[in-house]
PDB file of C-alpha atoms in Angstrom:
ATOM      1  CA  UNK A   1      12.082 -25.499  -4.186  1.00  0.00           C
ATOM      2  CA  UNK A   2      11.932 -22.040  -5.413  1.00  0.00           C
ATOM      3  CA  UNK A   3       9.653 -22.956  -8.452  1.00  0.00           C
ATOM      4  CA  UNK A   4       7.410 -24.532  -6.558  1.00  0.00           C
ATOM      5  CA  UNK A   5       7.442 -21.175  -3.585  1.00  0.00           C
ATOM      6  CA  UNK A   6       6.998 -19.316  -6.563  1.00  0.00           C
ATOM      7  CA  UNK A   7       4.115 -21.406  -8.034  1.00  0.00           C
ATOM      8  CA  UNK A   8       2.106 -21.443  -4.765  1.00  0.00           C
ATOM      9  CA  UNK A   9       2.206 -17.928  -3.662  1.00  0.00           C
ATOM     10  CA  UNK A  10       1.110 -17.000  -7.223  1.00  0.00           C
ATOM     11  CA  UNK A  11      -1.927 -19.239  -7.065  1.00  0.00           C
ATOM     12  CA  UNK A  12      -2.436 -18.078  -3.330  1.00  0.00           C
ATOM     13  CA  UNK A  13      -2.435 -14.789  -4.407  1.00  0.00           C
ATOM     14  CA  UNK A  14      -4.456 -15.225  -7.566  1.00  0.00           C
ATOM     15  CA  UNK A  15      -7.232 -17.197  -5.536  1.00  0.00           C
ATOM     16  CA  UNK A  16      -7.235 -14.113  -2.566  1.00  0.00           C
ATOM     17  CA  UNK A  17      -8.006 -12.003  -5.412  1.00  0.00           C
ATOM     18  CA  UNK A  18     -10.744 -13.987  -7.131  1.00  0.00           C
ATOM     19  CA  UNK A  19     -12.507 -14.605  -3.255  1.00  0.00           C
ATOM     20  CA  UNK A  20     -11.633 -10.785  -2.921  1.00  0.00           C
ATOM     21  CA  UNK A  21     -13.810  -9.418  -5.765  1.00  0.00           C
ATOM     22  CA  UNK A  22     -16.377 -11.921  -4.598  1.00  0.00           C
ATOM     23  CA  UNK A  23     -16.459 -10.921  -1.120  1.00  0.00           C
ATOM     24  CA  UNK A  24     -16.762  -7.420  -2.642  1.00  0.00           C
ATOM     25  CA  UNK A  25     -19.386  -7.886  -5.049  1.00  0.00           C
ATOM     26  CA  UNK A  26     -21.291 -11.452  -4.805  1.00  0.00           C
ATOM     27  CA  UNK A  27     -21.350 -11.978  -0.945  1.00  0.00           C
ATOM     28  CA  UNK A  28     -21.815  -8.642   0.402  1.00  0.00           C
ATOM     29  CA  UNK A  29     -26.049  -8.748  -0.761  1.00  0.00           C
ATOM     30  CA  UNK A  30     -25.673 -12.227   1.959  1.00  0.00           C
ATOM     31  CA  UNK A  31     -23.485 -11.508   4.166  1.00  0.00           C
ATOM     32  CA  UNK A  32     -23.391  -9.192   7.428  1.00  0.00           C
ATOM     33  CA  UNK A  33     -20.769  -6.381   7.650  1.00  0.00           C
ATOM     34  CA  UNK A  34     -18.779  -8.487  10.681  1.00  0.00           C
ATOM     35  CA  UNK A  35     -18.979 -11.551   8.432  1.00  0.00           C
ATOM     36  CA  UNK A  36     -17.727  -9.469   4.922  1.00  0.00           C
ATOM     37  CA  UNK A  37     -14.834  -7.959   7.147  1.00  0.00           C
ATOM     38  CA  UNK A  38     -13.784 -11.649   8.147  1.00  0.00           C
ATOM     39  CA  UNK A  39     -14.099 -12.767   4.865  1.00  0.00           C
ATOM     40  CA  UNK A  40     -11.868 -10.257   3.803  1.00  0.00           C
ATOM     41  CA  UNK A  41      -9.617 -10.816   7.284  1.00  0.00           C
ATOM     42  CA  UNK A  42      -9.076 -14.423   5.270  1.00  0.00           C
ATOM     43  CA  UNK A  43      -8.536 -12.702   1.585  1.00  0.00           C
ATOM     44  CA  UNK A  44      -5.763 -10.480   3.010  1.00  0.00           C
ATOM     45  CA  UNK A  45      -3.668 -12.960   5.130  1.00  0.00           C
ATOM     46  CA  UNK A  46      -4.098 -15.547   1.930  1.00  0.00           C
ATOM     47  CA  UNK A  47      -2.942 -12.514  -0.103  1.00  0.00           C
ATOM     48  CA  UNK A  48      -0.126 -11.585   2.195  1.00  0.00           C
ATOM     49  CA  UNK A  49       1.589 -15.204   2.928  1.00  0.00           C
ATOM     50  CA  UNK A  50       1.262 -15.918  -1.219  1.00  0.00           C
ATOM     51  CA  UNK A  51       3.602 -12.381  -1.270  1.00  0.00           C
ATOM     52  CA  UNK A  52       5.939 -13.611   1.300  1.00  0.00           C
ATOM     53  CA  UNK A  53       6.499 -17.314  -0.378  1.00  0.00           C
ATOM     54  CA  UNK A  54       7.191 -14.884  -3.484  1.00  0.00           C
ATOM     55  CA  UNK A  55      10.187 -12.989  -1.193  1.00  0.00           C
ATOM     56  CA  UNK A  56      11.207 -16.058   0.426  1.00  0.00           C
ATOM     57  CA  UNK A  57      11.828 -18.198  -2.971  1.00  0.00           C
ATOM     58  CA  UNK A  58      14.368 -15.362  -3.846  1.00  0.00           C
ATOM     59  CA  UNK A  59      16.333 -15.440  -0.299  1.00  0.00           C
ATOM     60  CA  UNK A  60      19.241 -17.003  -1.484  1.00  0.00           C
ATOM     61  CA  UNK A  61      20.243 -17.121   2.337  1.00  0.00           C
ATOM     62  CA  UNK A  62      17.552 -19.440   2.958  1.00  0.00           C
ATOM     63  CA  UNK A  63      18.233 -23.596   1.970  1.00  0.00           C
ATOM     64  CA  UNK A  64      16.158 -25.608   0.029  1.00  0.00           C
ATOM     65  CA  UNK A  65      15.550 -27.079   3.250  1.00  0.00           C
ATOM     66  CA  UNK A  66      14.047 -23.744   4.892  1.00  0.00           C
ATOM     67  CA  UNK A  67      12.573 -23.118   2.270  1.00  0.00           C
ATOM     68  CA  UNK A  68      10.646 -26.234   2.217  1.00  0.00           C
ATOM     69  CA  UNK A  69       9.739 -25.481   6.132  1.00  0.00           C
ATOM     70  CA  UNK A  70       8.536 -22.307   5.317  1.00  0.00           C
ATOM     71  CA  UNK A  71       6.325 -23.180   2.341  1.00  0.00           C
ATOM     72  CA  UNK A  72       4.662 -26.087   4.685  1.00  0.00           C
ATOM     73  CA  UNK A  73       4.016 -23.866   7.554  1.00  0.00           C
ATOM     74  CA  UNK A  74       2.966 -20.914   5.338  1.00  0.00           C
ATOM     75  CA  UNK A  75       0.451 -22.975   3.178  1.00  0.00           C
ATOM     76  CA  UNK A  76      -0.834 -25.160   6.176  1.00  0.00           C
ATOM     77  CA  UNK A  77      -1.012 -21.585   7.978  1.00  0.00           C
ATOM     78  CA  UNK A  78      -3.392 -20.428   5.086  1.00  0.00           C
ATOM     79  CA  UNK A  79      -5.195 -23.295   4.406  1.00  0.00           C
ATOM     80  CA  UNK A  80      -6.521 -23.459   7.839  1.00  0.00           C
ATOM     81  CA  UNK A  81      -6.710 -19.898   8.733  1.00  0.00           C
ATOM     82  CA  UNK A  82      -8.163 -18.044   6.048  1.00  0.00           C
ATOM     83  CA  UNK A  83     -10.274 -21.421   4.466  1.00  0.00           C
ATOM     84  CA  UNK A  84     -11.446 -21.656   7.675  1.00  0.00           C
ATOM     85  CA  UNK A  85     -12.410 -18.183   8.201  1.00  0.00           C
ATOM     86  CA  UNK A  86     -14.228 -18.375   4.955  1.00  0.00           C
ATOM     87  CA  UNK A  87     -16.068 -21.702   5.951  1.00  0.00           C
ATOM     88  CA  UNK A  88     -17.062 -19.656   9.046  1.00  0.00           C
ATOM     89  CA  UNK A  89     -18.291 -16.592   7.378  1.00  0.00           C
ATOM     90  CA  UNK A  90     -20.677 -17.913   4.986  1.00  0.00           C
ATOM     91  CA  UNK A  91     -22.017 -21.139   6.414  1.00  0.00           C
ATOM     92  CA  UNK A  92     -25.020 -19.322   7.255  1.00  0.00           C
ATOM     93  CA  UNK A  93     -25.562 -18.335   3.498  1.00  0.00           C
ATOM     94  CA  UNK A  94     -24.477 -21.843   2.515  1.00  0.00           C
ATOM     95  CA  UNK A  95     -27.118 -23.743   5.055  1.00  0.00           C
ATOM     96  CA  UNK A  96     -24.429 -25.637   6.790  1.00  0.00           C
ATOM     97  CA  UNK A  97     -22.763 -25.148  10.546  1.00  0.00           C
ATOM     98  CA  UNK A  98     -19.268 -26.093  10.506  1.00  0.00           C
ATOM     99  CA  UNK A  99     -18.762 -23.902  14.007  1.00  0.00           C
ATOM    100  CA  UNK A 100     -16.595 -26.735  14.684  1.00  0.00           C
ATOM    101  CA  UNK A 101     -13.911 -25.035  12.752  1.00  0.00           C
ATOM    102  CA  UNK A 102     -13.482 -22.134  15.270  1.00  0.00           C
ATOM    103  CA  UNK A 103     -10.656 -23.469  16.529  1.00  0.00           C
ATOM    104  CA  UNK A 104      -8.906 -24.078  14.037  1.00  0.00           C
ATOM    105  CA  UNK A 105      -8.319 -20.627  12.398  1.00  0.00           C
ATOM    106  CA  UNK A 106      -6.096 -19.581  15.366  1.00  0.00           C
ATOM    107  CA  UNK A 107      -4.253 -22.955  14.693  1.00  0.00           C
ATOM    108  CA  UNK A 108      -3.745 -21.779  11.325  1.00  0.00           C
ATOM    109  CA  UNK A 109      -2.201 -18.330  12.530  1.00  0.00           C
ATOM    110  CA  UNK A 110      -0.237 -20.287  15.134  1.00  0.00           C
ATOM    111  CA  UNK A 111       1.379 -22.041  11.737  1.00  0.00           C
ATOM    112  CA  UNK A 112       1.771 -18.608   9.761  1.00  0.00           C
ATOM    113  CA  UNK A 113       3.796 -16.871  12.929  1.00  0.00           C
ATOM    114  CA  UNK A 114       5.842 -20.005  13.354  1.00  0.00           C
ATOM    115  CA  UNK A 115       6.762 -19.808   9.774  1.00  0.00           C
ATOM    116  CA  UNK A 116       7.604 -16.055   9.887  1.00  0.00           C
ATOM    117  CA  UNK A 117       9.479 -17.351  13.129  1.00  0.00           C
ATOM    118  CA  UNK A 118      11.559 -19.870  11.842  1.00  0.00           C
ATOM    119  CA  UNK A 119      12.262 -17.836   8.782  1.00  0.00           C
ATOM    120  CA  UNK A 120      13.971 -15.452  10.995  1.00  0.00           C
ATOM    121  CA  UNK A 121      15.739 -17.247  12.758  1.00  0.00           C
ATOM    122  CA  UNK A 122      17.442 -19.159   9.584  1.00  0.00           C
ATOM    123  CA  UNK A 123      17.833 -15.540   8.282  1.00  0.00           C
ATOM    124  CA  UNK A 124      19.311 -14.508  11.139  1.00  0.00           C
ATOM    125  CA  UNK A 125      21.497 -17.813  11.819  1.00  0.00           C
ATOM    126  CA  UNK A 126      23.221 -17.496   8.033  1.00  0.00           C
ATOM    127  CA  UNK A 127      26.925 -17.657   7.678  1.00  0.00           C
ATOM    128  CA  UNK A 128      28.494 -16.838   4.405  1.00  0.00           C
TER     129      UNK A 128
END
């Protein structure tokens, strides 16, 4: 479990970066300010939740099990938070409305608390 933490928060990191610079340097000629600071909204909580499956594949008070928990929440967090968010933000530019994905970006923070949540509590819960 911890190569595979380890694995995905380096590509979720590595991909925040890569839509970082773009947002920064290819998007902002098409894109509103509210839309860039979304966009970038997405990049940091992608970049964020790839550093904490980093952390978490070192906790050695964490099980495989947890771990596993954590990785699904955290990566079904991101996936629909921030990808949505990014959907959102440049549909416009792309010629496509996908509004219908509103809802599902607080869904996808809903995931990413529950998985700091449960982390916690696992944390918290360990005895040596």
């Amino acid at each position: 479990m911890e190569k595979k933490l380890l694995v995905t928060g380096s590509l979720l990191v590595v991909i925040g970066v890569i839509l970082g610079a773009m947002g920064a340097h290819a998007l902002e000629n098409y894109l509103t300010t509210d839309q860039l600071e979304s966009f970038e909204t997405g990049v940091r909580y992608q970049i964020y939740h790839g550093l904490a499956l980093l952390v978490f594949s070192q906790v050695s008070l964490l099980s495989n099990a947890a771990k596993k928990v954590i990785w699904w929440l955290f990566l079904a967090g991101v996936v629909l938070f921030s990808f949505s968010i990014y959907g959102l933000t440049t549909q416009d530019m792309m010629g496509v409305d996908i509004s219908f994905l509103g809802p599902v970006t607080p869904v996808g923070g809903l995931f990413l608390i529950s998985g700091w949540i449960y982390g916690i509590i696992k944390i918290a819960r360990f005895n040596p």
